[in-house]
Coordinates of C-alpha atoms and ligand atoms in Angstrom, one line a residue:
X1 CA 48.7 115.7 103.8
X2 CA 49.0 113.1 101.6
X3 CA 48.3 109.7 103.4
X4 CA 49.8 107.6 100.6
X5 CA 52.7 109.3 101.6
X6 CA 56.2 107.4 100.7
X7 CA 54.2 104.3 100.0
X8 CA 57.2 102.6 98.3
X9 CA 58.5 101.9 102.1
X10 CA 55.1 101.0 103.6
X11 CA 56.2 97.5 103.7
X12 CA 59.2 98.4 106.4
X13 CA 57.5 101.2 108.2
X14 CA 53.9 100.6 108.3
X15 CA 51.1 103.4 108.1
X16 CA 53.6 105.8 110.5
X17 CA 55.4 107.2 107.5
X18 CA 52.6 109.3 106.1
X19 CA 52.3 111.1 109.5
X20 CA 55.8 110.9 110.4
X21 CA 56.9 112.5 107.5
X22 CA 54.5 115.6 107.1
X23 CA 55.9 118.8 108.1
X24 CA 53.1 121.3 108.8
X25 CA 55.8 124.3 108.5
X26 CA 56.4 123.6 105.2
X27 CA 52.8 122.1 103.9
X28 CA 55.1 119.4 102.3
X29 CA 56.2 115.8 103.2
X30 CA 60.4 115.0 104.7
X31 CA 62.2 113.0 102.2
X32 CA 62.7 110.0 102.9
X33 CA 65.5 108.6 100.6
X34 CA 65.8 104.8 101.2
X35 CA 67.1 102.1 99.1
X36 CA 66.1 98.6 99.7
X37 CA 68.9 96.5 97.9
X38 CA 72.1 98.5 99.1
X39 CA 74.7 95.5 100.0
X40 CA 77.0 96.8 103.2
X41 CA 81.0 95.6 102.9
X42 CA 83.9 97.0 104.8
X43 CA 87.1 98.4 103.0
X44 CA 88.8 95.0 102.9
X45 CA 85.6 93.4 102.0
X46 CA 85.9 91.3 104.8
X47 CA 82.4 91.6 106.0
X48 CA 79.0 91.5 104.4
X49 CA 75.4 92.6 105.6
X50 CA 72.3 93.4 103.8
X51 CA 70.5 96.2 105.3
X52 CA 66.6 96.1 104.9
X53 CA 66.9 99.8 104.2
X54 CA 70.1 101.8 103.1
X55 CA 69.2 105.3 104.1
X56 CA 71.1 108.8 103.4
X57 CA 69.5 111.9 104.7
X58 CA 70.6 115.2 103.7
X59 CA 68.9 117.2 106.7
X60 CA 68.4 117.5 110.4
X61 CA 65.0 116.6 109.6
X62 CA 65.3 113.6 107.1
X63 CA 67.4 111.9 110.3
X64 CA 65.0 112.3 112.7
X65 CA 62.4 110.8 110.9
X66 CA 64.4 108.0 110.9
X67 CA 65.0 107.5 113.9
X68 CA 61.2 108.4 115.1
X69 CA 60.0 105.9 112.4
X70 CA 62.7 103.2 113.6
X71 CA 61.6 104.0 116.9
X72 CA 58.0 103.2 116.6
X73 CA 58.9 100.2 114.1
X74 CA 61.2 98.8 116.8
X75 CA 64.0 98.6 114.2
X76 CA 67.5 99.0 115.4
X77 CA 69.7 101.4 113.4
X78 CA 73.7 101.3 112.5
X79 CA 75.3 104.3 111.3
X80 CA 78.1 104.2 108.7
X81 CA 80.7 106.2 107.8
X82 CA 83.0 105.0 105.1
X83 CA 82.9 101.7 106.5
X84 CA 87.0 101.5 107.1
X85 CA 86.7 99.8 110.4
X86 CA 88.0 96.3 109.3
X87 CA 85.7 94.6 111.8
X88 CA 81.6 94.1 111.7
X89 CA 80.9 97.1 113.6
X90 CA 78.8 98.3 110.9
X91 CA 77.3 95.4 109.6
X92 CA 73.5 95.3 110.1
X93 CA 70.4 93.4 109.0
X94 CA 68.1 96.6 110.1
X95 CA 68.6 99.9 109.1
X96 CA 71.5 101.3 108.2
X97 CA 72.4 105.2 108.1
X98 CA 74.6 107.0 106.1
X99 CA 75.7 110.8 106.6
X100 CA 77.2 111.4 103.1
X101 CA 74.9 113.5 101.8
X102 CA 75.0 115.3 105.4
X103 CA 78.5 116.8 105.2
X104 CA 78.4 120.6 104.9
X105 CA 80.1 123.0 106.9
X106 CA 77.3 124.6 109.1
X107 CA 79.6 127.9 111.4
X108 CA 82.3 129.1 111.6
X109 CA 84.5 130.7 113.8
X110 CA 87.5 132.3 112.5
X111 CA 88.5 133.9 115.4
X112 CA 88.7 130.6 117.1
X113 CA 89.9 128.7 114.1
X114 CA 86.9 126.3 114.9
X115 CA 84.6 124.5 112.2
X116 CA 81.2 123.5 113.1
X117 CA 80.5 120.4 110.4
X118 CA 78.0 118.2 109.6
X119 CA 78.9 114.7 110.7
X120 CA 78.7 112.7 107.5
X121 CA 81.9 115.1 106.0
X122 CA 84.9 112.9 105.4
X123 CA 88.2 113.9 106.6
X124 CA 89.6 114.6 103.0
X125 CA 86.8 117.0 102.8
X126 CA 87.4 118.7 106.1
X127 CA 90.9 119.2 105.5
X128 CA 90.1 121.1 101.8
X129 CA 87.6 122.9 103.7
X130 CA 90.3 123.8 106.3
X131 CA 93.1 124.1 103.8
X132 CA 90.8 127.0 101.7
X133 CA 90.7 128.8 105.0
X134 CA 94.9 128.5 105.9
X135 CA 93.7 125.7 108.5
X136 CA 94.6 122.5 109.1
X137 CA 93.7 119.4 111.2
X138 CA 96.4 119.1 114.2
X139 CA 96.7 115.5 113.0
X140 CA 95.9 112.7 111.3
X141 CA 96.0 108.7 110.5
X142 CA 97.4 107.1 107.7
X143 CA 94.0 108.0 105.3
X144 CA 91.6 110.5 105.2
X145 CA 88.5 108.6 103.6
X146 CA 86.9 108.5 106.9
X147 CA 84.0 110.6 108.1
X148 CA 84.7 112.5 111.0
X149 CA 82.2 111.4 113.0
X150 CA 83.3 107.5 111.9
X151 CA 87.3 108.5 112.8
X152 CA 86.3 109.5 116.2
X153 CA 83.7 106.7 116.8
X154 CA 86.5 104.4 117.1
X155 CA 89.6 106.4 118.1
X156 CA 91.4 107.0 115.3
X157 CA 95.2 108.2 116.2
X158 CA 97.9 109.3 114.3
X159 CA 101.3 108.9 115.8
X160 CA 103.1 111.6 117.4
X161 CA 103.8 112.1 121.7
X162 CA 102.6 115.8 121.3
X163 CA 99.1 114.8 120.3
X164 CA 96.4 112.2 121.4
X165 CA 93.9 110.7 119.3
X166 CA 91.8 112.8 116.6
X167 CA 88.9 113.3 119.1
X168 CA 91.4 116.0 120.6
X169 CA 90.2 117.9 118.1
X170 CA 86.4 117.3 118.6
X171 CA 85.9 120.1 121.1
X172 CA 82.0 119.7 121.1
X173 CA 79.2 117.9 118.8
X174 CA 75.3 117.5 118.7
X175 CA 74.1 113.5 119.1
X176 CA 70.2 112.7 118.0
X177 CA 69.4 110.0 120.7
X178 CA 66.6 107.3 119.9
X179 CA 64.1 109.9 121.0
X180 CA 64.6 112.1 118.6
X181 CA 66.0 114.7 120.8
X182 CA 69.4 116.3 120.1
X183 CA 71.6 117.2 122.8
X184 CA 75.0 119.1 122.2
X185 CA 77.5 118.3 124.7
X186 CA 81.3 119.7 124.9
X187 CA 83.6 120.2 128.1
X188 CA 81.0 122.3 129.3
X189 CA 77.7 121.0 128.5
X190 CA 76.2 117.1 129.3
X191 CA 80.1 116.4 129.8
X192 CA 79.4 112.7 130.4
X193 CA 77.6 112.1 127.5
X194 CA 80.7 114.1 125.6
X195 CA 83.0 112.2 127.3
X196 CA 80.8 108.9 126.2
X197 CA 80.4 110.1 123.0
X198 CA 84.0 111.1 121.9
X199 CA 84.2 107.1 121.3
X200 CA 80.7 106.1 120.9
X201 CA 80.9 102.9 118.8
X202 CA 78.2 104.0 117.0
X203 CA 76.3 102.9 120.2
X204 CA 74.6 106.1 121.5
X205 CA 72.9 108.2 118.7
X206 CA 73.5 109.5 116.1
X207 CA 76.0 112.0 115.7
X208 CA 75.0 115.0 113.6
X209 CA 77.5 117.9 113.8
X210 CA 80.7 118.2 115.0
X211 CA 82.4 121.0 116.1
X212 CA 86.5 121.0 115.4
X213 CA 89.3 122.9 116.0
X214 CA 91.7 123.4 113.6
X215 CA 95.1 124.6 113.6
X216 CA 97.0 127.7 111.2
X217 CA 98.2 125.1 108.5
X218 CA 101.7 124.1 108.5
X219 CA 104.1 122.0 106.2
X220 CA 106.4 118.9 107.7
X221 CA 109.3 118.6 106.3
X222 CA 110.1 114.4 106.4
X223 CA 112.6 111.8 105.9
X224 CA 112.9 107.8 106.4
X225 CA 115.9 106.2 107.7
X226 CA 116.4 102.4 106.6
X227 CA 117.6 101.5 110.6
X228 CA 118.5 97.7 112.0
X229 CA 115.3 97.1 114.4
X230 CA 118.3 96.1 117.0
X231 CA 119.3 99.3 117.1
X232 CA 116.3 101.4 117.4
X233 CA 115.3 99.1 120.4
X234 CA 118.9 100.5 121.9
X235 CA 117.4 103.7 121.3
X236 CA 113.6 103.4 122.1
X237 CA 114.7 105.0 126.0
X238 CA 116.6 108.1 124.3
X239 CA 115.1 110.1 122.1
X240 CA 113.3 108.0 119.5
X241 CA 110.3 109.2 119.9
X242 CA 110.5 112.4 121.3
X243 CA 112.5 113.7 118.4
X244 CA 110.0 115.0 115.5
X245 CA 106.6 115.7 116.1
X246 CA 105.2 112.9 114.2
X247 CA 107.4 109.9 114.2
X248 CA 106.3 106.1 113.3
X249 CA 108.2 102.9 112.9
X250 CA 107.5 100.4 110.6
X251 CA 109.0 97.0 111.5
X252 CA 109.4 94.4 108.9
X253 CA 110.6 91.1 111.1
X254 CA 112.5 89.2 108.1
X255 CA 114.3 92.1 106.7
X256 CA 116.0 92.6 110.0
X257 CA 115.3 96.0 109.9
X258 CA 112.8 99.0 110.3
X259 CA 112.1 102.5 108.8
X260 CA 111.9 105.1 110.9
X261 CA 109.6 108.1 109.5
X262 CA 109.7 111.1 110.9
X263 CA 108.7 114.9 110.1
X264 CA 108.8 118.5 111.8
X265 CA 107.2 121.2 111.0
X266 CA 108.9 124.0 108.2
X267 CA 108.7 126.6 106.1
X268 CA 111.1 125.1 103.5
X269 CA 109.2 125.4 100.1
X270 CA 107.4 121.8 99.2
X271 CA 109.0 119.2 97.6
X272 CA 107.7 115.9 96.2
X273 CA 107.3 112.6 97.7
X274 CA 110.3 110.1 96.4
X275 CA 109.3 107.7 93.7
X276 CA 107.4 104.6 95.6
X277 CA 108.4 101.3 94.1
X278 CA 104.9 99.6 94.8
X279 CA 103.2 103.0 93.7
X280 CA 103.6 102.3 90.1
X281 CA 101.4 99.5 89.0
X282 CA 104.3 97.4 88.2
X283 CA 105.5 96.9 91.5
X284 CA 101.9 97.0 93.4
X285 CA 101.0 94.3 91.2
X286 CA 104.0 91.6 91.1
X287 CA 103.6 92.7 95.1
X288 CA 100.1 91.6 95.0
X289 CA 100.8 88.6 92.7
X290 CA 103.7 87.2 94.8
X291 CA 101.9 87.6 98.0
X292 CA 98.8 85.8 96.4
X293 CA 101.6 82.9 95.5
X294 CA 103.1 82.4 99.0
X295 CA 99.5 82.0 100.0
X296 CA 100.2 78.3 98.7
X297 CA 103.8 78.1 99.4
X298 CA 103.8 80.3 102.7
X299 CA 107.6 80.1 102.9
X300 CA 107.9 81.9 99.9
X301 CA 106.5 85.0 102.6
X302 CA 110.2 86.2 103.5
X303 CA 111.9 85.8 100.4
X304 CA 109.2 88.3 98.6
X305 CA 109.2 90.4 102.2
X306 CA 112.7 91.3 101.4
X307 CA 112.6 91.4 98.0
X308 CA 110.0 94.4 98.5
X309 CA 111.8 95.9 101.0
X310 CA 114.9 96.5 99.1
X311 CA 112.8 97.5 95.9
X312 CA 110.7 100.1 98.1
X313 CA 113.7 101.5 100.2
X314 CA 117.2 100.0 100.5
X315 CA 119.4 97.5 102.2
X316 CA 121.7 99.5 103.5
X317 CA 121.1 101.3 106.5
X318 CA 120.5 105.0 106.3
X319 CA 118.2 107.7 104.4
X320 CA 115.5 106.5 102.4
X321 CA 113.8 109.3 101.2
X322 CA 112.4 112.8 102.3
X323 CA 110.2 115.0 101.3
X324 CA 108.6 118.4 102.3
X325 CA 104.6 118.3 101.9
X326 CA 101.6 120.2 103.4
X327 CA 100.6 118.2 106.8
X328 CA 97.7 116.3 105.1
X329 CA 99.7 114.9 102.4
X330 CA 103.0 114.1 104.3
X331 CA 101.0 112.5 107.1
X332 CA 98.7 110.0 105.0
X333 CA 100.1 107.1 103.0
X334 CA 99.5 104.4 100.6
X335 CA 97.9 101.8 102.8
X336 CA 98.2 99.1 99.7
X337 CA 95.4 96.1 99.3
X338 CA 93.0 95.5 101.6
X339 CA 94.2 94.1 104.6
X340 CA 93.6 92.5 108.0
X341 CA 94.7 94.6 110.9
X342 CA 94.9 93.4 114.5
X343 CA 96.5 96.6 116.5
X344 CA 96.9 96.9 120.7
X345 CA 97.9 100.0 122.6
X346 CA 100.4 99.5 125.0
X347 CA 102.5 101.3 127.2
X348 CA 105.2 102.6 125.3
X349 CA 108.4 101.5 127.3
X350 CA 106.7 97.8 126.6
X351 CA 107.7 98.8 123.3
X352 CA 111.1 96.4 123.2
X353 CA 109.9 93.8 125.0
X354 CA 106.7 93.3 122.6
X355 CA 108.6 93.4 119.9
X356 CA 111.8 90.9 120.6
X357 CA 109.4 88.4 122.1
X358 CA 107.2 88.6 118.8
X359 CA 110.3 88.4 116.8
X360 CA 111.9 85.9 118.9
X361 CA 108.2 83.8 118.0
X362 CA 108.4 84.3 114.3
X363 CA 112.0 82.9 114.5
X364 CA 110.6 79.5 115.4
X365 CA 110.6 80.4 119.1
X366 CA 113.0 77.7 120.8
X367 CA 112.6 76.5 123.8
X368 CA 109.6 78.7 123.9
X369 CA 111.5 81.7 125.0
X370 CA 109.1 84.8 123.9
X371 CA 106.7 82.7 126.5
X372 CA 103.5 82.6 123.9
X373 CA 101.5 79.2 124.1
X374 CA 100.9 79.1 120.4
X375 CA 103.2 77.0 117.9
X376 CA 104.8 79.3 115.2
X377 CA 105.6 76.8 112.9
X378 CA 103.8 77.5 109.5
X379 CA 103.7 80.8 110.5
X380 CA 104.3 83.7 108.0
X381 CA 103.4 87.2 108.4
X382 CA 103.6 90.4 106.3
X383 CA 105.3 93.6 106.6
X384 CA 105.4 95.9 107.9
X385 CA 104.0 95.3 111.5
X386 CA 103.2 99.2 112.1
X387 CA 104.7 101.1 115.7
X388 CA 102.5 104.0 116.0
X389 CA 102.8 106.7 119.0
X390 CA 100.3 108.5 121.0
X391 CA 100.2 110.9 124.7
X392 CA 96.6 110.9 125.1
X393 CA 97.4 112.2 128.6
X394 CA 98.1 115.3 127.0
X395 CA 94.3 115.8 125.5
X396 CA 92.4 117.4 128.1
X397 CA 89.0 116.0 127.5
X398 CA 89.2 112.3 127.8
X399 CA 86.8 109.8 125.5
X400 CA 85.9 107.0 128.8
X401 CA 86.4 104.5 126.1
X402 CA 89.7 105.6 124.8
X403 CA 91.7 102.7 124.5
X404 CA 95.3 104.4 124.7
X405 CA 96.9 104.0 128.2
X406 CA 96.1 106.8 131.0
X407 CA 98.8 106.7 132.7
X408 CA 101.4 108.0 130.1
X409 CA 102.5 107.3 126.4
X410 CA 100.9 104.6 124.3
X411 CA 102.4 102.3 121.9
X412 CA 100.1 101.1 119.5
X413 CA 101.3 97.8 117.8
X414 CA 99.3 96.9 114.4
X415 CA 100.0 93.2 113.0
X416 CA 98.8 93.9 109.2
X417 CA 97.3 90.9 107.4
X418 CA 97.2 91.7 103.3
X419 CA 94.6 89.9 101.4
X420 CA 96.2 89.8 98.1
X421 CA 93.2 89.3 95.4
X422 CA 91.0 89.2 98.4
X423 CA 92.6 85.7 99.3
X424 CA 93.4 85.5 103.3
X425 CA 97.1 84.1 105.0
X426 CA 96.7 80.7 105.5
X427 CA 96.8 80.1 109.6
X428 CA 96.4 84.1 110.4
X429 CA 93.9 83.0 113.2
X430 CA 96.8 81.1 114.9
X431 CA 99.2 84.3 114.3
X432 CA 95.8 86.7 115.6
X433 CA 95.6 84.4 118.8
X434 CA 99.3 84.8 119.8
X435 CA 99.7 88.1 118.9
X436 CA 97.1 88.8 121.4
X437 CA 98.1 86.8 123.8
X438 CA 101.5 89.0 123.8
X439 CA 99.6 92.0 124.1
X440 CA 97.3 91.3 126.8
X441 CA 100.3 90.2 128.9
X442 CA 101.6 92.8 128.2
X443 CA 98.8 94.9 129.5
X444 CA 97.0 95.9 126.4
X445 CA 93.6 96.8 124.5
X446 CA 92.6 96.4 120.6
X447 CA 92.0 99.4 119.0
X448 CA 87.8 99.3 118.8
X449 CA 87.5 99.2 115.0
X450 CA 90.3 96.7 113.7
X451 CA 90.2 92.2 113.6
X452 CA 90.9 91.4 116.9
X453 CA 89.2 87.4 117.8
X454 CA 89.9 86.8 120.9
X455 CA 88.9 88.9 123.7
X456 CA 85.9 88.7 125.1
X457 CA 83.4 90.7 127.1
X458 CA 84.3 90.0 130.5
X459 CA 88.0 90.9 129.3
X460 CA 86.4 93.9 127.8
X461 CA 84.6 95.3 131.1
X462 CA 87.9 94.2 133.0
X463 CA 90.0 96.5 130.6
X464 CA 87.8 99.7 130.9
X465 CA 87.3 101.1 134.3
X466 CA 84.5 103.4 132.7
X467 CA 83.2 100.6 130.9
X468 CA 79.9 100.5 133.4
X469 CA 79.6 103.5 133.7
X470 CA 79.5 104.1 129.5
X471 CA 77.2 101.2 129.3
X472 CA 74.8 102.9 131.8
X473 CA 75.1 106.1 130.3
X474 CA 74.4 104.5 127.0
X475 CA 70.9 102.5 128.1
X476 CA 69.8 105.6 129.3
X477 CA 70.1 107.5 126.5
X478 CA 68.8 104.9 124.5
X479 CA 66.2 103.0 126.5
X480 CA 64.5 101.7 122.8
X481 CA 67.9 99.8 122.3
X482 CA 68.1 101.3 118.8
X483 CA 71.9 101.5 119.0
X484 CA 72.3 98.6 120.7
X485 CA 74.3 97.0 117.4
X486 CA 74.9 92.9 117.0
X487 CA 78.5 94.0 117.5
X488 CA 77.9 96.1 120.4
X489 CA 76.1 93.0 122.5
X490 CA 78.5 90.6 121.2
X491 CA 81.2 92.7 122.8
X492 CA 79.9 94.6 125.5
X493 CA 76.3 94.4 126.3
X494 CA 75.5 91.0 126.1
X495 CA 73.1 89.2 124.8
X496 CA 70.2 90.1 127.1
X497 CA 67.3 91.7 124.8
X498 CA 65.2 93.2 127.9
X499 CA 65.0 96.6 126.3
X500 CA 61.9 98.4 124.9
X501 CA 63.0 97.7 121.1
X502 CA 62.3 94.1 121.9
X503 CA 59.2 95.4 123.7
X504 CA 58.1 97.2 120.6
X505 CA 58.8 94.1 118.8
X506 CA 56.8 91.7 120.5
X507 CA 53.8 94.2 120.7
X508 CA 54.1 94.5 116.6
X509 CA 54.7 90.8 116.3
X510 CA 51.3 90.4 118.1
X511 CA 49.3 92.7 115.5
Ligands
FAD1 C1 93.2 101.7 105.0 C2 92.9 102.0 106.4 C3 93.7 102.9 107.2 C4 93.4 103.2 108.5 N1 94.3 104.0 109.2 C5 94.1 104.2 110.5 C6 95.0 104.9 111.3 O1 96.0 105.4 110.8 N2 94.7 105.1 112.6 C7 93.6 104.5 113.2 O2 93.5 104.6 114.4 N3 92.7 103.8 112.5 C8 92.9 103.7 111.2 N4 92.0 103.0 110.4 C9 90.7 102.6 111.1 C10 89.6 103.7 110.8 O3 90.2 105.0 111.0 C11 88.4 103.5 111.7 O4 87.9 102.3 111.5 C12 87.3 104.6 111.5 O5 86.4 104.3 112.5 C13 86.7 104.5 110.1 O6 85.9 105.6 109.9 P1 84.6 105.4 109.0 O7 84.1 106.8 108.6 O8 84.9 104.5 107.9 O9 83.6 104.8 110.0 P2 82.8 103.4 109.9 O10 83.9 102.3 109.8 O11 81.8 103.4 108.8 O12 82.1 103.3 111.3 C14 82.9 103.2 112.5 C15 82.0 103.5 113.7 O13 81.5 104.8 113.7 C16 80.1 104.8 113.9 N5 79.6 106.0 113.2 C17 79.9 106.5 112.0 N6 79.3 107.6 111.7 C18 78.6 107.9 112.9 C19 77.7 109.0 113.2 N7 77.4 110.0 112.4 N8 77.1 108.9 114.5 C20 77.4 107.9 115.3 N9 78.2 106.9 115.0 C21 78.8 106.9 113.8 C22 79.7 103.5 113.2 O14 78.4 103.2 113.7 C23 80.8 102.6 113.7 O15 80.5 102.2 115.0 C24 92.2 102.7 109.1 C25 91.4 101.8 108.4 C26 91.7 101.5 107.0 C27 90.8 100.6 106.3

């Protein structure tokens, strides 16, 4: 053994890394592949952290010397995926994890049509390696740049009534815990921590392999429908949503009107997307430009608004588009500049009310009559305000932290910010705070990864009936408090630092 072993990283890890590291099987030391300048930022680059070490293992073993190392160094670690979640959920001044390089496909089962992957794989990945077998993921978000194991960590949904959220699809996986031990768990085996782990936060372990079940791969054929938001609330009772497998709704409040996208599945032969206005750079970038004006003159908001959205669709009501495209592509879409997002599930036959009484607000609100206690005036939002579907009572193994109602179908509202040149909305806070104020009176909960400011923890455990039990489940496997994020005991755990990390701490802090 070579004691000088990884002396480069000495500094963060002590003396431990020379033993740590050696693997008498193979006469030869782990890797241990850390960078020490890597600076963390989310999609929208609206947060920032500097990790003291950026690490990306490539095997089982590489992680769980990490994790024993952080373990005896009393540092805390934060996994990261592709770092979409728009909050600070992965921002960290300690170590920070990435999978990357940990994303290969490790069994297969054809005769179940299941996939046993590494967790760091990304879902555009997963669906090529699913595509080159005829599979397919049942389905899917708006992107597909987010890990797997990421996607699930927060609930990631699509929107459709005949599915619940992609952890559906997760029908086991295998968690390192801050022991070093991995446990799998599925339906069948440690069901709570499964259960836990199927929305973990990042705040259990680390989540190493995943086991998913596909689908045969199918094509949707789908169209969008220019439709005046009046009359699809007329509708929302009939069969709105229960008409296409996938079906969403995006609402844009100063056009008066909404598109309603839809797809089924078919075995029509595939046929381009219609040309997007604000695909071509032309369009994306006067789009960009004129938001970035009416962040000075905020008024201008509604005049570019519908601008846009006769340039992308058209005024008139009726079909905008269609297209027929394998499920990955059709299901996915141009998600534009980086972006605040503040999006609630609520029950879906909420649906109307949520949305006249925000409407009736961004309409100045006279006499008060949507009932929110926060002025509009100034306000100006951007479009569209995305209506998104999900039935998670029809997945049979429920995440304890899924935020989609239990009781029947979900409506998830999501109030998108754009940052146009990376400038922010003037008064969005004010337009944040009243948004969810609407949604908790209207019995809601903010998706776990996105910008909500204002709820807090007690609101949090009051929410989640099997928010104790998670967060006892959670100290046990983790009685270091490795896991136990900023974000984590800003949000849920409090600030109480009585775990053994701290221990650790002190002890090394006494040295
Ligand atoms: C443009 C855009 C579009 C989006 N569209 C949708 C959508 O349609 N529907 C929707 O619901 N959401 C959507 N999101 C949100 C996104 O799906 C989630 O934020 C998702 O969690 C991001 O995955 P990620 O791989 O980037 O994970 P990260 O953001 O990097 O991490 C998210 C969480 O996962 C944890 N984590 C990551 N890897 C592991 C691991 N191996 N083990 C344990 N924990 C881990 C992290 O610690 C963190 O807590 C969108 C976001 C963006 C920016």
């Amino acid at each position: 053994m070579d004691p000088g072993a990884h002396r480069e990283f000495r500094k963060y890890t002590g003396d431990a890394i020379s033993t740590l590291s050696w693997d008498a099987n193979t006469g030869t030391h782990i890797p241990f592949r850390a960078s020490v300048s890597h600076k963390h930022h989310t999609w929208a680059k609206t947060h920032f952290s500097n990790p003291e070490l950026f690490l990306q293992p490539r095997t089982e073993k590489e992680i769980r010397l990490i994790v024993n190392l952080a373990r005896q160094c009393g540092k805390r670690i934060v996994v990261v995926g592709s770092g979409h979640s728009p909050n600070d959920l992965t921002c960290t001044s300690s170590w920070m994890v990435n999978l990357d390089g940990f994303s290969s496909i490790a069994l297969e089962n054809s005769r179940e049509l299941q996939l046993e992957v590494e967790a760091g794989i990304r879902l555009y990945q997963l669906a090529n390696e699913l595509e080159k077998r005829g599979w397919a993921m049942p389905n899917l978000g708006s992107i597909t740049a987010q890990s797997i194991a990421g996607a699930i960590a927060t609930n990631t949904h699509g929107s459709s009534l005949m599915h619940g959220t992609l952890s559906q699809a997760v029908v086991g996986l295998t968690i390192m815990l801050s022991s070093g031990e991995s446990l799998r768990c599925s339906a069948m085996e440690n069901e709570d921590l499964y259960h836990a782990a199927l929305v973990s936060l990042g705040g259990l372990g680390i989540i190493t392999h995943i086991v998913f079940q596909a689908v045969p791969a199918f094509n949707l054929a789908w169209k969008q429908e220019v439709v005046k938001t009046p009359r699809i609330l007329d509708n929302w009772k009939t069969d709105l949503w229960t008409r296409s497998e996938f079906i969403r709704m995006w609402w844009f409040p100063y056009s008066g009107r909404s598109i309603v996208w839809s797809a089924n599945r078919t075995e029509e032969p595939l046929r381009e997307r219609p040309h997007s206005w604000y695909g071509g750079w032309l369009g994306r970038f006067s789009y960009e430009l004129a938001l970035y004006f009416s962040t000075w003159f905020p008024w201008l908001t509604p005049i570019v608004e519908r601008y846009v959205f006769s340039m992308q669709y058209r005024w008139e009501e009726g079909p905008a588009g269609s297209a027929v495209q394998k499920s990955q592509d059709a299901l996915t879409m141009d998600c534009l500049f980086p972006q605040l997002v503040n999006e609630w599930a609520i029950p879906l036959e909420k649906g109307p009310e949520a949305i006249q009484r925000l409407q009736t607000w961004l309409d100045g609100d006279k006499g008060n009559k949507s009932g929110i206690p926060f002025s509009p005036k100034g306000i100006y939002v951007h479009a569209p305000i995305e209506v998104r579907v999900a039935d998670t009572t029809v997945q049979a193994e429920k995440p304890w932290l899924d935020q989609s109602c239990q009781t029947g179908p979900t409506l998830y509202l999501n109030a998108t910010l754009y940052r146009p040149f990376l400038k922010n909305p003037p008064e969005w806070e004010r337009y944040y705070n009243a948004f969810e104020w609407l949604m908790k009176d209207l019995g809601g909960r903010p998706h776990w990864a996105k910008n909500f400011i204002s709820t807090s923890r007690e609101e949090f455990w009051g929410m989640y009936p099997k928010m104790k039990d998670w967060v006892e489940l959670r100290d046990a496997v983790d009685p270091h408090g490795m896991f136990a994020n900023d974000w984590l005991k800003r949000n849920l755990l409090g600030d109480e630092d009585d775990t053994e990390l701290t221990q650790i701490k002190e002890q090394i802090g006494k040295t």
